[in-house]
Amino acid sequence: MIETVVQVDLPADEALRIRKLRLQPEDGGNGRRISVVTGIHGDELEGQYVCYKLSDYIQKNTDCLRGTVDIYPALNPFGIDSITRGIPAFDLDMNRIFPGSAEGDMNEYLAAQIVRDVAGSDLVFDIHASNIFLTEVPQIRINELHADRLLPYAKEANVDFIWIHGASTVLESTFAHSLNTADTPTLVVEMGVGMRITQSYGDQLFAGIVHLMKRLGVWDGEDFDVRTPVVSADNDDVCFLNASASGIFLKDVNHGAALRTGDLIGRIVNPLTGAVIDEIKSPADGWLFTIREYPVVSEGSLLGRILYGKESSV
Amino acid sequence: MEKKVLFEIKALYRDDFRVTGYSFGQGEKAACIVGSMRGNENQQLYCCSQLVRKLRELEAAGRIREGKEILVVPCVNPYSMNIKKRFWSIDNTDINRMFPGYDAGETTQRIAGGLFETVKDYRYGLQFASFYMPGRFVPHIRVMKTGFEDVELAKQFGFPYVLLHTPRPFDTATLNYNWQIWETKAFSIYTTTTEEIDRVSARQAVESVLNFLRKAGAIDYDGFEGYVSKVVSTEEMVTVRNRSAGFFEGKAEAGEHVRRDQVLACIADCYEGEVIGEIRSPIDGTLLFAHAEPRVYQNTAVYKIIPEREEW
């Protein structure tokens, strides 16, 4: 059943509705609930495929459903519709206004109603797709404050990598942090790249979600084998590669590559002069789990991330 | 006056990115004033340009106090200003969410870091700030409650109001917050507008800054004394929202004193023209903020009211 989570009227004959699909057995089920949420950033579309696939799969196998699955494919429908990362008209990053406020302005009100609706789930997937600049291997990012509770779930989500990162005050305004703080375990998935859909990654995450549905008693149908992810809990394990100069970045390897010290990752070139401005080489042996996809770079632009001393999860 | 490049990035096709500062006097780093950090902050840029003009005159007249240096940075983001984009040209990040910055980080972290390295040692830090919601403000000074805030000093500007603001998580990455953490006495100056230039309000703001610099012992200046500021916390303010979406017809302006139940605005249906809603004041007070766009979404914060207090 499609339900409206929150609605706000707009001036010119339109209403902004944030909607979800609720799937549950006819008798209401066993009270267990998994929520799959995506589209906070309007330019991140990888979660669209996962929502579609999960919805299609469950609706074809409703006899296996024991609990509730809520699917929220578009928390920022304006953004998705207008290829805009933030909330159009406000130029606001929706993932910096949570938990919102029922007494706040329109966007804070929307955020508060979303949190109210999702809170209480036994597990939440918040699916992101990095941004239009970077491609990521399927991974789950966990704030160290919530690692004890989330890591067991994350390990069974069929991702390649789990990155437990340091706490940051700025991140306290995110959807996931708000829910985790409110005792609703929420996994932040990053995979693929903005404005595109990588179906193989979607299939991989779909299998992980179904597996966890089964583990949590929401699902009594087919299960899927899940891969063992690489887990990094030490921020010093991750090397950030930033552009030394402005130019056009040409990548020479793809994300997921196993690198040896000195391997060429890419070049920054100047098409006007024909010069190679810089060659980006791996500073150590490791696993390239992020690579820049968007070619135009300024000095400082992120070109990639390497996990030292690892190759991959598979 | 010395014009100097504070931070620079070489570009591929555009002119190099430069953050330019204007320095007046020599000696102790007395005060730093920062203007537009976003590409739509015309009023904030204009205020700084007028401040540079005035300080140049004062310096020529020997009125910058000996042993004091004042730095004005009119624009931290000329790239966005020149292409009429609010945030950073490539990745749409906000420089004022990147402080204290990081010199080996991403581009806007480097810009924030480069600026902060220059401005962090000043005794007083003043920023002409803007708000993301479209509307007009009563000119005020905003001070974040960090434990290092100095409200008495904020009153020295002579603005009508000093607003005490409890920082939210994203505020911790702003220039104002980090200035305070690094022990600079920091103040955000809000004039009436952002994109539109209000010359009267800008003149008042510039006079207030000069007034403050005189009281801080940085300049000799005979000017505007200003108001006796009232101190209000953001928690005290009352937000008024509209129930209907439509054309917004404001009937009360920022700065106006209003009575409970007074009609502040009407909402008309965008297609049929009929008035479909009235917005009334829930309290007696003064309008700190008034929405100023032709249309409104439902549930928009269209007015913010400072409640009337008996002692006022």
XYZ file of C-alpha atoms in Angstrom:
626
model
C 0.000 0.000 0.000
C 1.361 3.416 -0.934
C 1.137 5.866 1.958
C 1.899 9.567 2.186
C 4.400 10.210 4.952
C 4.140 13.984 4.778
C 2.585 16.502 2.432
C 3.115 20.219 1.921
C 1.085 22.379 -0.455
C 2.900 24.411 -3.096
C 1.732 27.675 -4.623
C 1.076 26.588 -8.220
C -1.362 23.689 -8.177
C 0.925 21.035 -6.748
C 1.618 19.288 -3.452
C 4.966 17.972 -2.332
C 4.396 14.433 -1.089
C 6.952 12.112 0.396
C 5.594 8.641 -0.016
C 6.426 5.097 0.932
C 5.362 1.641 -0.082
C 4.350 -0.483 2.877
C 4.533 -4.218 2.307
C 3.247 -6.570 4.983
C 1.199 -9.767 5.350
C -2.572 -9.424 5.331
C -2.703 -10.051 9.065
C -0.238 -7.203 9.703
C 2.668 -9.512 10.383
C 4.859 -10.130 13.380
C 5.645 -6.499 14.202
C 9.195 -6.637 12.838
C 10.023 -3.866 10.339
C 12.803 -3.054 7.889
C 12.877 0.328 6.159
C 14.759 1.049 2.951
C 15.279 4.752 2.376
C 16.960 6.621 -0.458
C 16.914 9.860 -2.433
C 17.967 12.315 0.265
C 20.359 13.658 -2.343
C 18.545 14.148 -5.624
C 21.572 13.277 -7.763
C 22.117 9.853 -6.161
C 20.081 7.290 -8.017
C 21.635 3.920 -7.178
C 18.972 3.360 -4.522
C 16.179 3.690 -7.093
C 17.075 0.327 -8.596
C 17.320 -1.323 -5.177
C 13.889 -0.021 -4.191
C 12.384 -1.202 -7.458
C 13.994 -4.633 -7.255
C 13.033 -5.184 -3.617
C 9.462 -4.048 -4.198
C 9.076 -6.258 -7.254
C 10.620 -9.277 -5.519
C 8.543 -9.060 -2.365
C 5.293 -8.430 -4.223
C 5.897 -11.584 -6.247
C 6.547 -13.589 -3.080
C 4.175 -12.076 -0.530
C 3.537 -15.479 1.041
C 7.096 -15.352 2.426
C 6.623 -12.005 4.153
C 6.354 -12.249 7.937
C 6.941 -8.654 8.962
C 6.799 -5.179 7.422
C 9.009 -3.694 4.729
C 8.711 0.065 4.201
C 10.301 1.441 1.023
C 10.909 5.203 0.762
C 12.393 5.792 -2.697
C 12.426 9.581 -2.708
C 12.953 11.638 0.439
C 13.824 14.611 -1.771
C 11.434 14.291 -4.727
C 12.135 17.827 -5.971
C 15.829 17.054 -6.092
C 15.396 13.791 -7.988
C 13.049 15.398 -10.469
C 15.348 18.341 -11.176
C 18.774 16.589 -11.051
C 19.615 18.609 -7.971
C 21.606 17.254 -5.053
C 20.085 19.488 -2.400
C 16.573 20.791 -1.948
C 15.864 23.034 -4.930
C 14.689 26.578 -4.213
C 16.531 26.494 -0.894
C 19.948 25.209 -2.049
C 19.914 23.229 1.157
C 21.552 19.857 1.825
C 18.679 17.755 3.140
C 21.116 15.528 4.995
C 22.106 18.416 7.249
C 18.680 19.269 8.648
C 17.789 16.134 10.610
C 16.124 15.393 12.984
C 14.175 18.447 11.826
C 11.500 20.171 13.840
C 7.729 19.883 13.765
C 7.706 23.599 14.609
C 10.413 24.528 12.090
C 10.177 25.799 8.545
C 8.952 23.652 5.678
C 12.129 21.614 5.254
C 12.649 21.044 8.953
C 9.013 20.002 9.205
C 9.469 17.493 6.375
C 12.570 16.096 8.076
C 10.783 15.724 11.404
C 7.853 13.877 9.836
C 10.196 11.514 7.993
C 12.088 10.686 11.185
C 8.829 10.167 13.038
C 7.681 7.707 10.381
C 10.910 5.703 10.066
C 11.775 5.621 13.774
C 11.063 2.340 15.469
C 12.167 0.200 12.519
C 14.242 -2.810 13.509
C 16.742 -1.872 10.807
C 17.021 0.967 8.269
C 19.075 1.102 5.062
C 19.889 4.665 4.000
C 21.187 4.206 0.445
C 23.497 6.804 -1.091
C 25.577 6.906 -4.267
C 28.541 9.046 -3.274
C 28.008 11.992 -5.648
C 28.521 12.784 -9.320
C 32.272 13.113 -8.781
C 33.255 9.786 -7.233
C 32.595 6.095 -7.810
C 32.581 3.857 -4.761
C 32.666 0.106 -4.220
C 29.575 -0.998 -2.260
C 30.291 -0.050 1.313
C 28.680 0.813 4.619
C 29.916 3.766 6.650
C 29.470 3.727 10.397
C 30.050 6.462 12.908
C 32.302 5.037 15.634
C 29.694 6.080 18.216
C 27.300 3.461 16.838
C 29.779 0.792 15.755
C 28.993 -1.796 18.421
C 25.361 -1.962 17.482
C 25.641 -1.561 13.701
C 28.677 -3.659 12.818
C 26.949 -7.063 13.196
C 24.239 -5.967 10.746
C 26.705 -4.343 8.359
C 28.792 -7.502 8.142
C 25.788 -9.371 6.747
C 24.678 -6.701 4.266
C 26.732 -8.158 1.372
C 28.894 -5.073 0.870
C 32.599 -5.117 0.044
C 33.762 -2.697 2.673
C 32.760 -1.328 6.085
C 34.351 1.962 7.043
C 34.050 2.908 10.702
C 34.900 6.594 10.798
C 35.493 9.093 13.560
C 32.665 11.072 15.122
C 32.059 14.547 13.708
C 29.778 17.192 15.122
C 28.707 18.253 11.626
C 27.431 14.729 10.908
C 25.056 14.931 13.843
C 22.578 16.596 11.453
C 22.306 13.562 9.202
C 19.305 11.296 8.812
C 21.261 8.235 9.921
C 22.762 9.875 12.984
C 19.367 11.144 14.088
C 17.850 7.686 13.856
C 20.803 5.888 15.407
C 20.680 8.335 18.291
C 16.948 7.634 18.609
C 17.684 3.910 18.999
C 16.723 2.953 15.438
C 19.705 1.147 13.871
C 20.462 2.740 10.505
C 23.105 1.643 8.007
C 24.476 4.207 5.557
C 25.260 2.527 2.244
C 27.467 4.248 -0.325
C 27.901 2.621 -3.705
C 28.362 3.444 -7.361
C 28.261 7.000 -8.615
C 25.819 9.879 -8.807
C 23.359 10.270 -11.703
C 23.838 6.661 -12.769
C 22.587 3.210 -11.803
C 25.024 0.313 -11.458
C 22.700 -2.665 -11.546
C 25.328 -5.158 -10.384
C 25.805 -3.150 -7.186
C 22.064 -2.878 -6.749
C 21.731 -6.654 -7.122
C 24.490 -7.138 -4.546
C 22.841 -4.879 -1.975
C 19.420 -6.349 -2.696
C 20.766 -9.783 -1.718
C 22.155 -8.308 1.500
C 18.845 -6.676 2.393
C 16.903 -9.888 1.792
C 19.462 -11.795 3.876
C 19.003 -9.376 6.778
C 15.222 -9.474 6.347
C 15.496 -13.195 6.905
C 17.806 -12.791 9.893
C 15.382 -10.353 11.503
C 12.330 -12.528 10.926
C 10.742 -10.211 8.376
C 11.155 -12.758 5.585
C 10.755 -16.495 5.417
C 11.633 -17.083 1.778
C 14.805 -17.599 -0.195
C 18.051 -16.471 1.400
C 21.224 -15.310 -0.307
C 24.845 -15.956 0.534
C 26.674 -12.801 1.535
C 30.306 -11.886 1.109
C 32.665 -11.096 3.966
C 33.543 -7.410 3.849
C 36.827 -5.731 4.606
C 36.409 -3.740 7.814
C 38.434 -0.639 8.591
C 38.154 0.937 12.009
C 41.372 2.915 11.893
C 41.254 6.280 10.124
C 44.976 5.993 9.458
C 44.230 2.990 7.216
C 42.632 5.222 4.599
C 44.703 7.442 2.318
C 42.990 10.368 0.586
C 44.341 11.391 -2.814
C 43.696 15.064 -3.558
C 44.489 16.915 -6.776
C 47.741 18.832 -6.633
C 46.549 21.185 -9.378
C 43.519 22.149 -11.429
C 43.026 20.354 -14.723
C 41.366 17.387 -16.384
C 41.729 14.070 -14.561
C 42.228 10.976 -16.681
C 41.977 7.794 -14.659
C 44.206 4.868 -15.548
C 42.632 2.311 -13.187
C 39.113 1.601 -12.018
C 37.759 1.564 -8.510
C 38.310 -1.728 -6.788
C 41.820 -2.037 -8.206
C 44.558 -3.652 -6.145
C 47.497 -1.265 -6.205
C 51.197 -1.583 -5.612
C 53.360 1.279 -4.497
C 54.090 3.502 -7.480
C 51.265 2.201 -9.686
C 49.834 4.918 -11.922
C 46.281 5.811 -10.843
C 45.707 8.685 -13.238
C 46.972 11.928 -14.700
C 45.945 15.550 -14.490
C 46.361 17.149 -17.907
C 45.911 20.576 -19.464
C 44.106 20.295 -22.810
C 45.024 23.881 -23.669
C 48.770 23.342 -23.494
C 48.894 19.602 -24.013
C 50.903 19.205 -20.821
C 50.642 16.521 -18.170
C 50.438 18.576 -14.983
C 50.706 15.694 -12.557
C 50.835 11.921 -12.460
C 49.008 10.399 -9.515
C 50.745 7.301 -8.246
C 49.832 5.008 -5.412
C 51.797 5.939 -2.299
C 51.511 2.390 -0.937
C 50.113 -1.078 -1.547
C 46.375 -1.037 -1.085
C 42.867 -1.207 -2.394
C 41.407 1.670 -4.392
C 37.854 1.746 -3.071
C 37.035 5.221 -4.408
C 38.042 6.819 -7.716
C 37.167 10.161 -9.267
C 34.654 9.853 -12.060
C 34.099 13.500 -12.987
C 37.114 14.679 -14.984
C 37.255 18.398 -14.157
C 39.278 18.970 -10.987
C 40.363 21.972 -8.955
C 43.357 21.970 -6.699
C 42.242 19.871 -3.732
C 39.533 17.860 -5.501
C 39.314 14.310 -4.191
C 40.723 11.845 -6.753
C 40.524 8.621 -4.807
C 40.789 6.765 -1.540
C 43.045 3.831 -0.835
C 42.748 1.352 1.996
C 46.304 0.500 2.927
C 47.432 -3.078 2.916
C 44.182 -4.587 1.566
C 43.233 -5.908 -1.815
C 39.477 -6.496 -1.776
C 36.770 -8.490 -0.069
C 36.380 -11.044 -2.843
C 46.258 50.624 2.570
C 47.888 47.494 1.349
C 46.025 45.246 -1.063
C 47.249 41.679 -0.825
C 46.376 38.209 -2.025
C 45.624 36.065 1.019
C 44.993 32.791 -0.772
C 45.290 31.643 -4.349
C 44.491 28.600 -6.462
C 45.642 28.173 -10.036
C 42.781 27.368 -12.380
C 42.558 25.473 -15.651
C 40.518 27.837 -17.830
C 39.393 30.643 -15.536
C 41.510 33.402 -14.094
C 43.246 32.245 -10.928
C 41.081 32.101 -7.828
C 42.143 34.783 -5.367
C 41.000 35.834 -1.923
C 42.068 39.442 -1.634
C 42.452 41.454 1.556
C 42.872 45.135 2.345
C 45.081 45.959 5.270
C 45.036 49.294 7.114
C 47.611 50.346 9.683
C 50.407 48.227 11.090
C 50.967 46.360 14.305
C 48.720 44.293 16.520
C 46.092 42.333 14.578
C 43.181 44.329 15.918
C 40.194 43.454 13.773
C 39.342 41.435 10.691
C 36.148 42.013 8.739
C 34.982 39.374 6.247
C 32.326 40.010 3.601
C 30.615 37.723 1.121
C 31.379 34.048 1.359
C 28.610 33.006 -1.027
C 27.991 34.094 -4.579
C 24.667 35.798 -3.893
C 25.834 37.991 -0.991
C 25.779 41.316 -2.813
C 24.845 43.324 0.270
C 27.683 41.792 2.268
C 30.170 42.610 -0.510
C 28.786 46.120 -0.814
C 29.136 46.729 2.940
C 32.782 45.697 2.794
C 33.458 47.875 -0.239
C 32.100 50.881 1.662
C 34.152 49.947 4.693
C 37.321 49.761 2.581
C 36.510 53.195 1.168
C 35.968 54.699 4.622
C 39.036 53.070 6.172
C 41.161 54.302 3.290
C 39.989 57.848 3.999
C 40.616 57.428 7.714
C 44.095 56.043 7.085
C 44.917 58.982 4.793
C 43.812 61.281 7.609
C 46.064 59.469 10.090
C 43.118 58.054 12.021
C 44.134 54.430 12.188
C 45.612 54.128 15.676
C 49.318 53.506 15.840
C 50.213 49.871 16.432
C 46.841 48.589 15.184
C 46.115 46.714 11.998
C 42.678 46.170 10.460
C 42.084 43.663 7.669
C 39.037 43.692 5.375
C 38.313 40.692 3.134
C 35.437 41.791 0.874
C 34.881 38.457 -0.870
C 35.984 34.918 -0.060
C 34.317 33.373 -3.104
C 34.760 35.540 -6.220
C 34.379 32.484 -8.482
C 30.775 31.898 -7.404
C 29.992 35.605 -7.329
C 31.113 36.022 -10.928
C 28.948 33.191 -12.242
C 25.978 34.078 -9.994
C 26.018 30.795 -8.156
C 25.553 30.681 -4.379
C 28.027 27.932 -3.490
C 31.329 26.659 -4.867
C 31.366 26.546 -8.639
C 32.199 22.869 -9.175
C 30.839 20.835 -6.277
C 28.304 23.259 -4.752
C 29.907 23.061 -1.298
C 29.635 25.991 1.084
C 32.927 27.537 2.207
C 31.194 28.617 5.413
C 30.699 24.953 6.328
C 34.392 24.129 5.989
C 36.105 25.943 8.855
C 38.673 25.720 10.287
C 39.616 24.210 6.937
C 42.303 21.771 5.941
C 45.241 22.645 3.720
C 45.526 19.119 2.311
C 41.788 18.580 1.926
C 39.235 19.322 -0.765
C 39.131 22.649 -2.577
C 36.719 24.513 -0.301
C 38.453 23.072 2.767
C 41.687 24.532 1.414
C 40.075 27.912 0.794
C 38.627 27.950 4.316
C 41.952 26.790 5.711
C 43.898 29.392 3.755
C 41.625 32.179 4.922
C 41.487 30.977 8.506
C 45.259 30.780 8.755
C 45.317 34.525 7.968
C 42.370 35.683 10.056
C 42.535 33.494 13.153
C 44.956 35.658 15.093
C 42.893 38.858 15.061
C 41.502 40.102 18.332
C 38.081 40.845 16.855
C 36.440 38.976 13.995
C 33.438 40.469 12.186
C 31.539 38.775 9.391
C 28.799 40.227 7.227
C 26.535 37.185 7.181
C 23.379 36.114 5.383
C 20.486 33.748 6.031
C 19.269 31.085 3.610
C 15.621 32.091 3.785
C 14.473 34.849 1.411
C 13.432 37.925 3.323
C 14.435 41.078 5.154
C 15.931 41.370 8.616
C 16.105 44.023 11.242
C 19.828 44.793 11.375
C 21.347 42.859 14.242
C 24.472 41.303 15.625
C 24.409 37.547 16.069
C 26.635 35.857 18.599
C 26.979 32.118 18.939
C 26.829 30.667 22.413
C 30.097 28.782 22.531
C 31.165 29.625 26.060
C 33.533 32.240 24.629
C 30.857 34.711 23.528
C 31.002 38.318 24.712
C 27.532 39.837 24.738
C 28.558 43.128 26.328
C 31.032 43.672 23.549
C 28.377 42.881 20.960
C 26.313 45.769 22.298
C 29.138 48.141 21.371
C 28.119 48.048 17.706
C 24.980 49.997 18.542
C 22.656 47.739 16.528
C 19.025 47.538 17.653
C 19.384 43.900 18.667
C 21.995 41.396 19.742
C 20.829 37.877 19.029
C 22.246 34.997 21.038
C 22.240 31.846 18.981
C 22.708 28.296 20.262
C 24.890 26.530 17.692
C 23.461 23.608 15.781
C 25.793 20.836 14.551
C 26.445 22.475 11.173
C 27.303 25.788 12.866
C 30.464 24.207 14.241
C 32.025 24.413 10.778
C 31.374 28.142 10.306
C 33.908 30.940 10.451
C 32.191 32.614 13.403
C 32.210 29.473 15.549
C 35.824 28.660 14.807
C 36.931 32.221 15.385
C 35.503 31.963 18.880
C 37.102 28.585 19.518
C 40.452 30.124 18.519
C 39.754 32.948 21.030
C 38.886 35.701 18.581
C 35.907 37.764 19.747
C 33.576 36.974 16.844
C 30.368 38.625 15.683
C 28.087 38.087 12.701
C 26.534 41.239 11.290
C 23.136 40.894 9.653
C 21.899 43.825 7.619
C 18.490 43.868 5.967
C 19.185 42.002 2.734
C 21.377 39.531 0.857
C 20.994 39.673 -2.932
C 19.447 43.122 -3.090
C 21.611 46.058 -2.030
C 20.045 48.223 0.668
C 22.317 51.265 0.785
C 20.687 52.744 3.882
C 21.136 49.536 5.836
C 24.685 49.145 4.503
C 25.541 52.678 5.618
C 24.202 51.921 9.091
C 26.236 48.708 9.232
C 29.435 50.425 8.150
C 28.888 53.178 10.724
C 28.306 50.531 13.377
C 31.518 48.723 12.504
C 33.469 52.002 12.593
C 31.807 52.810 15.910
C 32.903 49.430 17.230
C 36.466 49.880 15.941
C 36.629 53.265 17.698
C 35.492 51.729 20.990
C 37.994 48.916 20.467
C 40.741 51.510 20.209
C 41.636 50.742 16.610
C 40.608 54.021 14.959
C 39.769 57.632 15.761
C 36.300 58.295 14.500
C 33.523 60.705 15.243
C 30.366 59.061 14.067
C 27.160 57.284 14.797
C 26.637 56.218 18.438
C 23.848 53.823 17.590
C 21.149 52.169 19.622
C 21.176 50.720 23.101
C 21.029 47.107 21.979
C 18.442 44.696 23.297
C 19.716 41.156 23.855
C 17.472 38.321 22.697
C 18.117 34.595 22.428
C 16.905 32.727 19.349
C 14.889 30.420 21.621
C 12.787 33.421 22.693
C 11.747 34.285 19.156
C 8.335 33.264 17.917
C 8.106 31.843 14.403
C 4.956 32.461 12.390
C 4.123 30.053 9.561
C 1.450 30.128 6.884
C -1.112 27.361 6.519
C -1.794 27.899 2.812
C 0.521 28.070 -0.172
C 0.051 30.876 -2.683
C 0.909 34.480 -3.461
C 2.302 36.214 -0.410
C 1.159 39.755 0.263
C 3.049 41.133 3.233
C 1.321 43.822 5.250
C 4.012 44.253 7.877
C 7.742 44.771 7.440
C 10.850 43.785 9.344
C 11.390 46.188 12.217
C 7.702 46.937 12.625
C 6.145 46.668 16.048
C 3.026 44.521 15.856
C 0.146 43.704 18.156
C -1.363 40.326 18.893
C -3.924 39.372 16.235
C -2.722 42.033 13.810
C -2.839 40.859 10.182
C 0.743 40.444 9.016
C 0.093 39.051 5.541
C -2.481 37.558 3.228
C -2.149 34.508 1.023
C -3.975 34.448 -2.304
C -4.633 31.476 -4.537
C -2.116 31.559 -7.387
C -4.668 30.584 -10.031
C -7.931 32.113 -8.847
C -6.791 35.225 -7.017
C -9.010 34.699 -3.994
C -7.545 35.368 -0.558
C -7.301 31.940 1.030
C -5.487 32.745 4.230
C -4.532 35.472 6.652
C -1.459 35.423 8.816
C -1.950 37.086 12.171
C 0.554 37.871 14.859
C 0.267 35.493 17.811
C 1.897 38.007 20.197
C 2.893 41.623 20.758
C 6.417 42.170 19.543
C 8.814 43.358 16.868
C 9.294 41.658 13.521
C 12.918 40.559 13.282
C 12.425 38.801 9.948
C 9.824 39.108 7.220
C 9.454 36.843 4.180
C 10.019 38.717 0.931
C 9.259 36.518 -2.041
C 6.129 36.650 -4.189
C 5.094 33.073 -3.477
C 5.210 30.840 -0.416
C 5.061 27.138 0.218
C 2.783 25.876 2.947
C 4.341 25.956 6.409
C 7.078 28.462 5.582
C 8.540 30.523 8.430
C 7.332 33.867 7.082
C 7.887 36.005 10.179
C 10.092 35.815 13.230
C 8.947 37.955 16.122
C 10.869 39.223 19.099
C 8.329 39.156 21.932
C 7.718 42.385 23.770
C 9.178 42.364 27.268
C 7.909 44.410 30.151
C 11.347 45.845 30.895
C 11.498 47.240 27.345
